[in-house]
Coordinates of C-alpha atoms in Angstrom, one line a residue:
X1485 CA -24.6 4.5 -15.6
X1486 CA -22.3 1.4 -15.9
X1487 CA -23.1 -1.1 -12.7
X1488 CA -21.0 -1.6 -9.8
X1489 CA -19.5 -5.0 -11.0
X1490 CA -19.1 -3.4 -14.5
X1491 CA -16.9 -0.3 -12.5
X1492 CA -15.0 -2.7 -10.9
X1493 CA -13.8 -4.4 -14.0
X1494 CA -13.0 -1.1 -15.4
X1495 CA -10.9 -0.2 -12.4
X1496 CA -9.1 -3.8 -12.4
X1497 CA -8.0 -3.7 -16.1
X1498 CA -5.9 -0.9 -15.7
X1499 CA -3.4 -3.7 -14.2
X1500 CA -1.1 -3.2 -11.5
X1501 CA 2.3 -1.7 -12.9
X1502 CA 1.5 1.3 -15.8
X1503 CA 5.5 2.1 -16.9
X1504 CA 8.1 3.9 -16.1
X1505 CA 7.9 4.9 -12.1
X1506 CA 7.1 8.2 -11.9
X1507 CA 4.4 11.0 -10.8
X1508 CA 4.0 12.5 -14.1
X1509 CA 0.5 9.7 -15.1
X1510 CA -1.2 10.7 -11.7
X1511 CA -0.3 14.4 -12.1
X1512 CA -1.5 15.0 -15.5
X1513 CA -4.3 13.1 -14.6
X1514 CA -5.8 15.2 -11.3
X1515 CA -4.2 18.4 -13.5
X1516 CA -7.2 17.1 -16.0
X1517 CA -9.6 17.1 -13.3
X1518 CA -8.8 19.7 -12.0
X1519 CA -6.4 18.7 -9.1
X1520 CA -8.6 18.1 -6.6
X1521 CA -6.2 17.2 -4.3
X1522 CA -5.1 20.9 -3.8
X1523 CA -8.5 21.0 -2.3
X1524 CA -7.7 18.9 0.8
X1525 CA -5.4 18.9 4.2
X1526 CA -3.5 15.2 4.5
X1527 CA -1.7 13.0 6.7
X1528 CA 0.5 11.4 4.6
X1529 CA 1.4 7.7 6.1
X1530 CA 4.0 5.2 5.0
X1531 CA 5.7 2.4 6.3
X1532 CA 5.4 -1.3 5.6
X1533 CA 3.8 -2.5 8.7
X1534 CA 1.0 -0.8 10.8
X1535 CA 0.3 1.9 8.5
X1536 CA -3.5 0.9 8.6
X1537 CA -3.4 0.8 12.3
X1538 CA -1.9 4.5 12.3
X1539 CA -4.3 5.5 9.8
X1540 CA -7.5 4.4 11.5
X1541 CA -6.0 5.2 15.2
X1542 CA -5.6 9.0 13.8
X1543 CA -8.8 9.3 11.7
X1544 CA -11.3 7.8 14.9
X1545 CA -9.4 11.0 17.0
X1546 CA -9.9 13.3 14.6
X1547 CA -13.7 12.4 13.6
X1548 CA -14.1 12.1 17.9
X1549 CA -12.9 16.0 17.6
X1550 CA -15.8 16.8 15.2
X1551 CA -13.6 17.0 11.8
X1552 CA -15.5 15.5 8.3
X1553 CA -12.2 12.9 8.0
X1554 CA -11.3 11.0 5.0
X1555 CA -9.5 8.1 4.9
X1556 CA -8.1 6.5 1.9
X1557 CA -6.2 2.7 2.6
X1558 CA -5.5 -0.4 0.5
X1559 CA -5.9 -3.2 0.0
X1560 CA -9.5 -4.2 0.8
X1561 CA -10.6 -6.9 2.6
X1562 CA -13.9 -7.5 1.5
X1563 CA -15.7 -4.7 -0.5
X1564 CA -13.6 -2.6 -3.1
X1565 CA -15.3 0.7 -1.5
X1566 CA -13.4 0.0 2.1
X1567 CA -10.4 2.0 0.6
X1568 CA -12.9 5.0 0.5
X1569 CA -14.0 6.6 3.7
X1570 CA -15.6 9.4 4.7
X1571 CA -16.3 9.3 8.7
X1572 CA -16.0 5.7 8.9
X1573 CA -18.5 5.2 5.9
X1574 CA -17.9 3.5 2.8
X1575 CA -18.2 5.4 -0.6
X1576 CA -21.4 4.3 -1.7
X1577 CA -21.1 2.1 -4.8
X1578 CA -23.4 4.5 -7.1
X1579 CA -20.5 7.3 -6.0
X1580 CA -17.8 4.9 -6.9
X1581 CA -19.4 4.2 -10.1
X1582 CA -20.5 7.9 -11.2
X1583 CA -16.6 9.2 -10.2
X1584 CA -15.0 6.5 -11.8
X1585 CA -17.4 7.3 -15.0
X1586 CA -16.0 11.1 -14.7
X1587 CA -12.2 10.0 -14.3
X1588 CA -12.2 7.6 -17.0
X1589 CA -13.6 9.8 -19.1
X1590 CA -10.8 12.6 -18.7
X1591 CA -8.1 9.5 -18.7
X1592 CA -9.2 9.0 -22.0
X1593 CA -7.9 12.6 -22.8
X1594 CA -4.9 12.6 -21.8
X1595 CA -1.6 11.6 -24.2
X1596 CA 0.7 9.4 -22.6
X1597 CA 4.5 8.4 -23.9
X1598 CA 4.3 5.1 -25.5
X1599 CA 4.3 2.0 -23.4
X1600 CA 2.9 4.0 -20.7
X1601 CA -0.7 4.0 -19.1
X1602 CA -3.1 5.0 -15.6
X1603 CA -2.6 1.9 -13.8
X1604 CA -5.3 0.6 -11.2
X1605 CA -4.1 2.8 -7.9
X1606 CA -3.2 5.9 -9.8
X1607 CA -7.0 5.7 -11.2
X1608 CA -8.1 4.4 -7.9
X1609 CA -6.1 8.0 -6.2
X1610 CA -7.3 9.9 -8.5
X1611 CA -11.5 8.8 -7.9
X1612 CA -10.5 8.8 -4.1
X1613 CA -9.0 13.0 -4.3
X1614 CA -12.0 13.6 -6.1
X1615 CA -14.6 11.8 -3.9
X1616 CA -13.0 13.5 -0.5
X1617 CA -12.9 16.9 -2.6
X1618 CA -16.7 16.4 -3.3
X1619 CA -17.5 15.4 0.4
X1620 CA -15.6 18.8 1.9
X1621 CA -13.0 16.8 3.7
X1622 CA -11.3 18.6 6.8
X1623 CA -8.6 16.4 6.8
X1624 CA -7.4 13.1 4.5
X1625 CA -5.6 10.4 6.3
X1626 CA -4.0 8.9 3.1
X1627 CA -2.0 6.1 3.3
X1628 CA 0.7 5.2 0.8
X1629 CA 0.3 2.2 -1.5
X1630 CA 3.6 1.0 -2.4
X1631 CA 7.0 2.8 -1.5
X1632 CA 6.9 6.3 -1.3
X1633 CA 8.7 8.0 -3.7
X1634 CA 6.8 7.3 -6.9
X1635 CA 4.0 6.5 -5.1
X1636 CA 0.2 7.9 -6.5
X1637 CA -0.7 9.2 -3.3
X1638 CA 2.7 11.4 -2.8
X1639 CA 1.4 13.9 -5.8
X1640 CA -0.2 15.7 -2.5
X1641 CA 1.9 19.4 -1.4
X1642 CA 3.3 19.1 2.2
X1643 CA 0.9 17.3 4.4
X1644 CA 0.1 18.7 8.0
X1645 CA 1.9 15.7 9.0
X1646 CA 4.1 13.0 7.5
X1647 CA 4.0 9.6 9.0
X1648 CA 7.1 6.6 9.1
X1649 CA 4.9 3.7 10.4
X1650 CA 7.4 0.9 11.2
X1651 CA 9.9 -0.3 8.2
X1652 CA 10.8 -3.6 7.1
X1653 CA 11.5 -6.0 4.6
X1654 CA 9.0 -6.2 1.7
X1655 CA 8.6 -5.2 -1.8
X1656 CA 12.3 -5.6 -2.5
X1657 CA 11.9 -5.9 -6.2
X1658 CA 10.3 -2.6 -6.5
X1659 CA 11.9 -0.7 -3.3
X1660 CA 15.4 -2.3 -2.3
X1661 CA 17.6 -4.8 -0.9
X1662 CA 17.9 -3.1 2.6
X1663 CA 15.8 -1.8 5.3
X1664 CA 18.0 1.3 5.0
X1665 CA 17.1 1.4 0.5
X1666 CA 13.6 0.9 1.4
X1667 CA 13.2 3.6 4.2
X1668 CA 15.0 6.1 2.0
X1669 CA 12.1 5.5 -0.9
X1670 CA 9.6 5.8 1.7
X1671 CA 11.0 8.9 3.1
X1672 CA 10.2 11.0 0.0
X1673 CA 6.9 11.7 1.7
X1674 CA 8.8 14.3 3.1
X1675 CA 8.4 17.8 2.0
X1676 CA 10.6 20.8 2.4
X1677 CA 9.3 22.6 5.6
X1678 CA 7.0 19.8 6.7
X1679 CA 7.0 17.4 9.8
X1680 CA 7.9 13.6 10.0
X1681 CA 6.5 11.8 12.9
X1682 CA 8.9 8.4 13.0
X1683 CA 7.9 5.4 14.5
X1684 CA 9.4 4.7 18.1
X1685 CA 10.6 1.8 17.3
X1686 CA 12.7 1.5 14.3
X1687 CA 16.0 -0.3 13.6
X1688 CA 18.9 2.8 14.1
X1689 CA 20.1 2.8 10.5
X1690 CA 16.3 3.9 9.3
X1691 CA 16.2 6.3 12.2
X1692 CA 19.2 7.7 10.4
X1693 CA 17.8 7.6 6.7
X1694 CA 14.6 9.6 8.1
X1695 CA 16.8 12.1 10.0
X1696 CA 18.8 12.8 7.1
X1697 CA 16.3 13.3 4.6
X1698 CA 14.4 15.5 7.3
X1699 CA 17.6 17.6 7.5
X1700 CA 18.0 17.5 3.2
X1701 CA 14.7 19.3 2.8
X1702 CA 14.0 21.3 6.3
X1703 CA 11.9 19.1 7.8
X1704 CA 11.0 19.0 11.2
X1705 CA 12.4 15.0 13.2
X1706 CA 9.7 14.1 15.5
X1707 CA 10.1 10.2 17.2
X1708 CA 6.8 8.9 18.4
X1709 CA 7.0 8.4 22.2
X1710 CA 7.7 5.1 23.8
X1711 CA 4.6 3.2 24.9
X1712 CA 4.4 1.4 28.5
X1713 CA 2.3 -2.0 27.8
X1714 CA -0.1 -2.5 30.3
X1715 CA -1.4 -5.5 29.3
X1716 CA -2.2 -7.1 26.2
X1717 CA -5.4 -10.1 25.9
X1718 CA -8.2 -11.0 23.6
X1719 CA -10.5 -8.1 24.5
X1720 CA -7.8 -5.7 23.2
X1721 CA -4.4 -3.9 24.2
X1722 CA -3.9 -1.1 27.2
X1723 CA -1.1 0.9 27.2
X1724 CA 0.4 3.9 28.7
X1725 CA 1.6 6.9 25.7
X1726 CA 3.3 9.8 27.6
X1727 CA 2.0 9.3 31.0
X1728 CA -1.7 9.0 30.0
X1729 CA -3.8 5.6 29.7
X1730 CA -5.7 4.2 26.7
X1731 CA -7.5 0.7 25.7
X1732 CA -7.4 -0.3 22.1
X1733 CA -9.7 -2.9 21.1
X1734 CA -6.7 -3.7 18.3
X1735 CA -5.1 -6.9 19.7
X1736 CA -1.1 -7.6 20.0
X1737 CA 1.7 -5.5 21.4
X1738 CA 2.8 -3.7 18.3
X1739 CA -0.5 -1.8 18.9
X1740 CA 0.4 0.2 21.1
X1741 CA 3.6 1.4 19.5
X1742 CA 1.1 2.0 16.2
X1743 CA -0.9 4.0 18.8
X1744 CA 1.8 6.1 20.1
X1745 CA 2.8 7.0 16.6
X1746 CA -0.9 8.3 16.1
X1747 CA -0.6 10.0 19.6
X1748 CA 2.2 12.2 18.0
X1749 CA 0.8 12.5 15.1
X1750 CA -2.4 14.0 16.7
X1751 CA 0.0 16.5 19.1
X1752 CA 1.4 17.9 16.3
X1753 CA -1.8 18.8 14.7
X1754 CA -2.7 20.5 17.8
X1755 CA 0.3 22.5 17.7
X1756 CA -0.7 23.9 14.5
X1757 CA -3.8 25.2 15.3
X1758 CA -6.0 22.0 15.0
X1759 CA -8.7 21.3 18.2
X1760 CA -8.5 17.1 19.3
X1761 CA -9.0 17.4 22.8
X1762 CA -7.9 14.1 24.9
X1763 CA -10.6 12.8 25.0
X1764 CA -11.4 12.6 21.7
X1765 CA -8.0 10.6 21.4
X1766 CA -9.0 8.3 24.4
X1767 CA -12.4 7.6 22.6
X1768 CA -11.0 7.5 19.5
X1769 CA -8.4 5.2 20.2
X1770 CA -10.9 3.0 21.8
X1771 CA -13.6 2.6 18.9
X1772 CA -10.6 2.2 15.9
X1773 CA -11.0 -1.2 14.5
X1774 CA -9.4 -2.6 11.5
X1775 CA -11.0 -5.6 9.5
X1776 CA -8.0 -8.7 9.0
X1777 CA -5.4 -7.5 11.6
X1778 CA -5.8 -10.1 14.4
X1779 CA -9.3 -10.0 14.2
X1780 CA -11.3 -12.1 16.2
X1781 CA -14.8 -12.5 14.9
X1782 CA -15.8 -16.0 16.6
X1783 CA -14.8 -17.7 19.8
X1784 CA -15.2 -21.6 21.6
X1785 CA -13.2 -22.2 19.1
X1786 CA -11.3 -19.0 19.0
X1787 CA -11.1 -17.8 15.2
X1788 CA -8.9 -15.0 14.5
X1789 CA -8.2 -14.0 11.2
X1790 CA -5.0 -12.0 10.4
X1791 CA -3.6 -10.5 6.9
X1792 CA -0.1 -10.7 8.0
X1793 CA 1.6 -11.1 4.9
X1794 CA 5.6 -10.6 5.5
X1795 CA 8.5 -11.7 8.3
X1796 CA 7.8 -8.3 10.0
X1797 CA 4.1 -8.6 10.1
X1798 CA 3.9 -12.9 10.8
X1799 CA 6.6 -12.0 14.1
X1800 CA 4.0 -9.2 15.3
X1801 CA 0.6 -12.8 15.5
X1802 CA 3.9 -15.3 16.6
X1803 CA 4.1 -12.9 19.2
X1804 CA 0.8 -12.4 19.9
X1805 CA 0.3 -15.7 19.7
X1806 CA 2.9 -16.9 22.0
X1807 CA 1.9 -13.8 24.7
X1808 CA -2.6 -15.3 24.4
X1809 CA -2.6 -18.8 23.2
X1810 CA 0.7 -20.4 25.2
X1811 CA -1.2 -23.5 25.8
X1812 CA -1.0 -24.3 21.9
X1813 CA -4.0 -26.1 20.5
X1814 CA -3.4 -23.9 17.0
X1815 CA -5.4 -24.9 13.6
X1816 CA -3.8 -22.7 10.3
X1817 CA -5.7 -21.9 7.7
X1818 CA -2.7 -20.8 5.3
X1819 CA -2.2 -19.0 2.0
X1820 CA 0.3 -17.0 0.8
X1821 CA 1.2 -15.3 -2.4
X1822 CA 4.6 -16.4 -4.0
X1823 CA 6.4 -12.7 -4.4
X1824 CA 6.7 -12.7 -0.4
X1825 CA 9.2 -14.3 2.0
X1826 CA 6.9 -17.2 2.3
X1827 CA 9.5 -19.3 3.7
X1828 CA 10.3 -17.9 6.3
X1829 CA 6.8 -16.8 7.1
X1830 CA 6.1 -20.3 7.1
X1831 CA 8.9 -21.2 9.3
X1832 CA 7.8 -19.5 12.3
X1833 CA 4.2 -19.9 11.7
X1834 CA 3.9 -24.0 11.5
X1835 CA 6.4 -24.0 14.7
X1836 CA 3.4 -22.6 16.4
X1837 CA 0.6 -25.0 15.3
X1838 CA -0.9 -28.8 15.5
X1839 CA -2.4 -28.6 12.4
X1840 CA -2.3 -26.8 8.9
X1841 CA -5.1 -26.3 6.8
X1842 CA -3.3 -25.3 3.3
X1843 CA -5.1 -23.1 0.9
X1844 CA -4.4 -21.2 -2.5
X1845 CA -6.0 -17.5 -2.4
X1846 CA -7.8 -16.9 -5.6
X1847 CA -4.9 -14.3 -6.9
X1848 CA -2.6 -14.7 -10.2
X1849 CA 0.4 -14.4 -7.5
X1850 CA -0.6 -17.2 -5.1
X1851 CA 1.6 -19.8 -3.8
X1852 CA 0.1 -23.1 -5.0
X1853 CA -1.4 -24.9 -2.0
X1854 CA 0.7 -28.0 -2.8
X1855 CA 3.9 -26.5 -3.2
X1856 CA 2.8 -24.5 0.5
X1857 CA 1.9 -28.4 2.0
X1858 CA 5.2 -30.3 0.3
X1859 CA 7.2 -27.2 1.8
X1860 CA 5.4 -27.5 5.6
X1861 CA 5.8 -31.4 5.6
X1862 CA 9.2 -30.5 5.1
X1863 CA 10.2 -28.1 8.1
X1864 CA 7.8 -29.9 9.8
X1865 CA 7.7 -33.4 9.4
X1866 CA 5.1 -34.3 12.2
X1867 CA 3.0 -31.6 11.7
X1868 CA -0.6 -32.5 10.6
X1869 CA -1.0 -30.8 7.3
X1870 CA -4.2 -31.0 4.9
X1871 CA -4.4 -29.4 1.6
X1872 CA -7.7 -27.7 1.3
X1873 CA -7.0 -26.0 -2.2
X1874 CA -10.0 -23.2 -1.4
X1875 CA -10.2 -21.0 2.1
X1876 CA -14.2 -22.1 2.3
X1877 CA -13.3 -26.4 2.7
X1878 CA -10.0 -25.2 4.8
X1879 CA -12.1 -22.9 7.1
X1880 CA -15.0 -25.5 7.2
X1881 CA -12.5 -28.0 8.3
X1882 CA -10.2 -26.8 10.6
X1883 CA -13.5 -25.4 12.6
X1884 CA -15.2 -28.4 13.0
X1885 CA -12.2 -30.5 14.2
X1886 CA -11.1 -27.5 16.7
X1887 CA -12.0 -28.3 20.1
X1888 CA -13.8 -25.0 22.0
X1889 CA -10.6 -24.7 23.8
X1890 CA -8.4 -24.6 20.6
X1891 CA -7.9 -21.8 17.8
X1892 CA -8.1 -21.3 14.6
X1893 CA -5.6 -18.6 13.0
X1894 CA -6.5 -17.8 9.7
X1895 CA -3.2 -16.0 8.5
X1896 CA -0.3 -15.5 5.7
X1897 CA -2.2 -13.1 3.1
X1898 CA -4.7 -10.3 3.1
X1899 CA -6.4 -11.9 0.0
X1900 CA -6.9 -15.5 2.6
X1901 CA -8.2 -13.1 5.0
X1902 CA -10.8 -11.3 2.5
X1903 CA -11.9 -14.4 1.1
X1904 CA -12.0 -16.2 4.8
X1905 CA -14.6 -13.2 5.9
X1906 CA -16.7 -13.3 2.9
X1907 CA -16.8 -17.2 3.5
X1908 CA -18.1 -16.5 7.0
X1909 CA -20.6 -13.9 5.8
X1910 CA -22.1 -16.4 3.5
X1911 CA -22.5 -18.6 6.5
X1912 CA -20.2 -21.5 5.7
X1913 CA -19.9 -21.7 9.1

């Protein structure tokens, strides 16, 4: 059997974009193996901000219920077979290599137009249906990689629930201009006759675009319910979701409005027929972590390492930020890729810190880390900025100099954040 580095390079070669958009590579692909997906109940989640939050909020209830739960994300942060979950474990890398073995041996069957080929998350879908198929799945929590309507993942019949997690700008060349262009791609994970739980707090003109489509194809409207923030520190998030109390060990405010979407989510599934008592959603909700979203993993100095890779996500840490850490003392660590909104990302991150450790992520779409530097001496001219190149030296660094009292944010990309955890793994610091 080819090895698990070997798999990986046969995964990555398929490249990112395979043609025209469209469902017909993914479909004729499952069709070849036998649709696996047909097997398997979803929650379907999409969104361009929290959908990973939703995603493991709903999956911790429903495994604290007693279901065998899938869960199916991207990107990873630091091992490939994170996107893969079965109960909170990892698909074991001799599974990942045996299924990937079977689907690239039935992609080599099929007949493509010209120009056109399986690209790296259509294969990677079509390995996940077939692992979660193998494993007897009660329930998938799948979330959407890019978009909605062309997406691999929307090749699924009607979920039991469709989920908007909250909509911003991001992926303009692929999705739209607008908020309102983008949310109408994303809302084509709505089925006739299904549900759509929205987020509860989205700009009006998205509420709109989701309502609507709801209406085009008889789907049922539901708005998650707003959350009452209790309080909000370093040991996590409590919050108050239609008159009942929960702690979240996820950190920053927006937490609790990804956990009120989940809330819904999980009241709907009840409503048809499912069993997730409240306390399995209490307990649930209290064990869900996710690896990279304003994670602390080190304190005296505080080091928090977030993936925040757009406006919408860098406001969400400012704001946590501003709401733990008001008496300053902030180190970056900062990479971005260059197909974002990096200057504004930038903007309101360096407004917040002392000093800026500058980094490149090892991606062909990163921002150079001297371009990044040249840019922050710019909008801020007495700002202490030092260009590490690598997120190793630039951790190294910005630790050692950070008093116990300061922070260290290591932020602006979820490849900065991978690399930043492996770093610490390896024991750099």
């Amino acid at each position: 059997m080819v090895g698990y580095e070997q798999t990986l390079e046969r995964i990555h070669a398929h490249g990112r974009f395979s043609g025209t958009p469209c469902l017909d590579r993914i479909r004729a692909l499952l069709a070849i193996l036998g649709n696996p997906q047909k097997k398997l109940k979803f929650i379907h989640v999409a969104g361009t901000n929290g959908k990973g939050s939703i995603a493991v909020l709903s999956a911790s209830a429903l495994q604290q219920a007693g279901y065998k739960t899938g869960l199916y994300t991207s990107p990873f942060i630091m091992d490939f077979c994170e996107r893969i979950r079965v109960n909170e474990q990892m698909i074991p890398r001799e599974d990942l290599c045996r299924i990937a073995a079977q689907v690239a041996e039935k992609e080599q069957q099929l007949i493509l137009p010209e120009g056109e080929h399986i690209g790296e998350f259509e294969f990677t879908t079509a390995c996940a249906m077939q692992y979660f198929a193998e494993q007897a799945c009660d329930i998938v929590v799948l979330e959407v990689g890019l978009g909605g309507r062309y997406d691999a993942t929307n090749i699924i019949d009607a979920p039991e629930v469709a989920v908007m997690a909250h909509v911003a700008l991001d992926h303009m060349a692929v999705l739209g201009n607008t908020v309102e262009e983008i949310a109408a791609d994303k809302s084509h994970i709505v089925k006739p006759d299904s549900v759509l739980v929205n987020y509860p707090e989205q700009k009006d003109s998205v509420d709109d675009v989701l309502a609507r489509r709801c209406y085009e194809v008889t789907a049922q409207y539901i708005k998650a319910p707003m959350p009452e923030i209790a309080s909000c520190t370093l040991e996590g998030t409590d919050c108050v979701i239609d008159g009942k109390p929960f702690h979240l060990r996820l950190i920053g405010r927006h937490q609790a409005y990804n956990a009120a979407t989940a809330y819904a989510v999980l009241q709907v599934l009840n409503k048809k027929g499912w069993h997730i008592s409240a306390q399995a959603i209490t307990d649930g909700f209290a064990r869900a972590g996710i690896a990279g979203r304003q994670e602390i993993v080190q304190t005296e100095p505080l080091l928090m390492i977030d993936g925040a890779h757009n406006v919408d996500g860098v406001t969400a840490l400012c704001a946590t930020l501003d709401d733990l850490l008001p008496a300053g003392g902030i180190s970056l660590v900062l990479g971005m890729v260059a197909d974002k909104q990096y200057e504004a990302c930038v903007q309101m991150l360096v407004r917040r810190a002392d000093s800026v450790y500058t980094v490149q992520p090892d991606n062909p779409r990163a921002l150079d880390s001297r371009t990044l530097t040249t840019m922050i001496r710019t909008f801020s001219p007495y700002c202490n900025v030092i260009d590490c190149g690598d997120v190793p030296s630039a951790l190294k660094r910005a630790v050692r100099y950070a008093d116990e009292s300061d922070a260290v944010i290591v932020c602006g990309s979820l490849y900065v954040a991978g690399e930043a955890k492996n770093a610490l793994a390896d024991g750099i610091i």
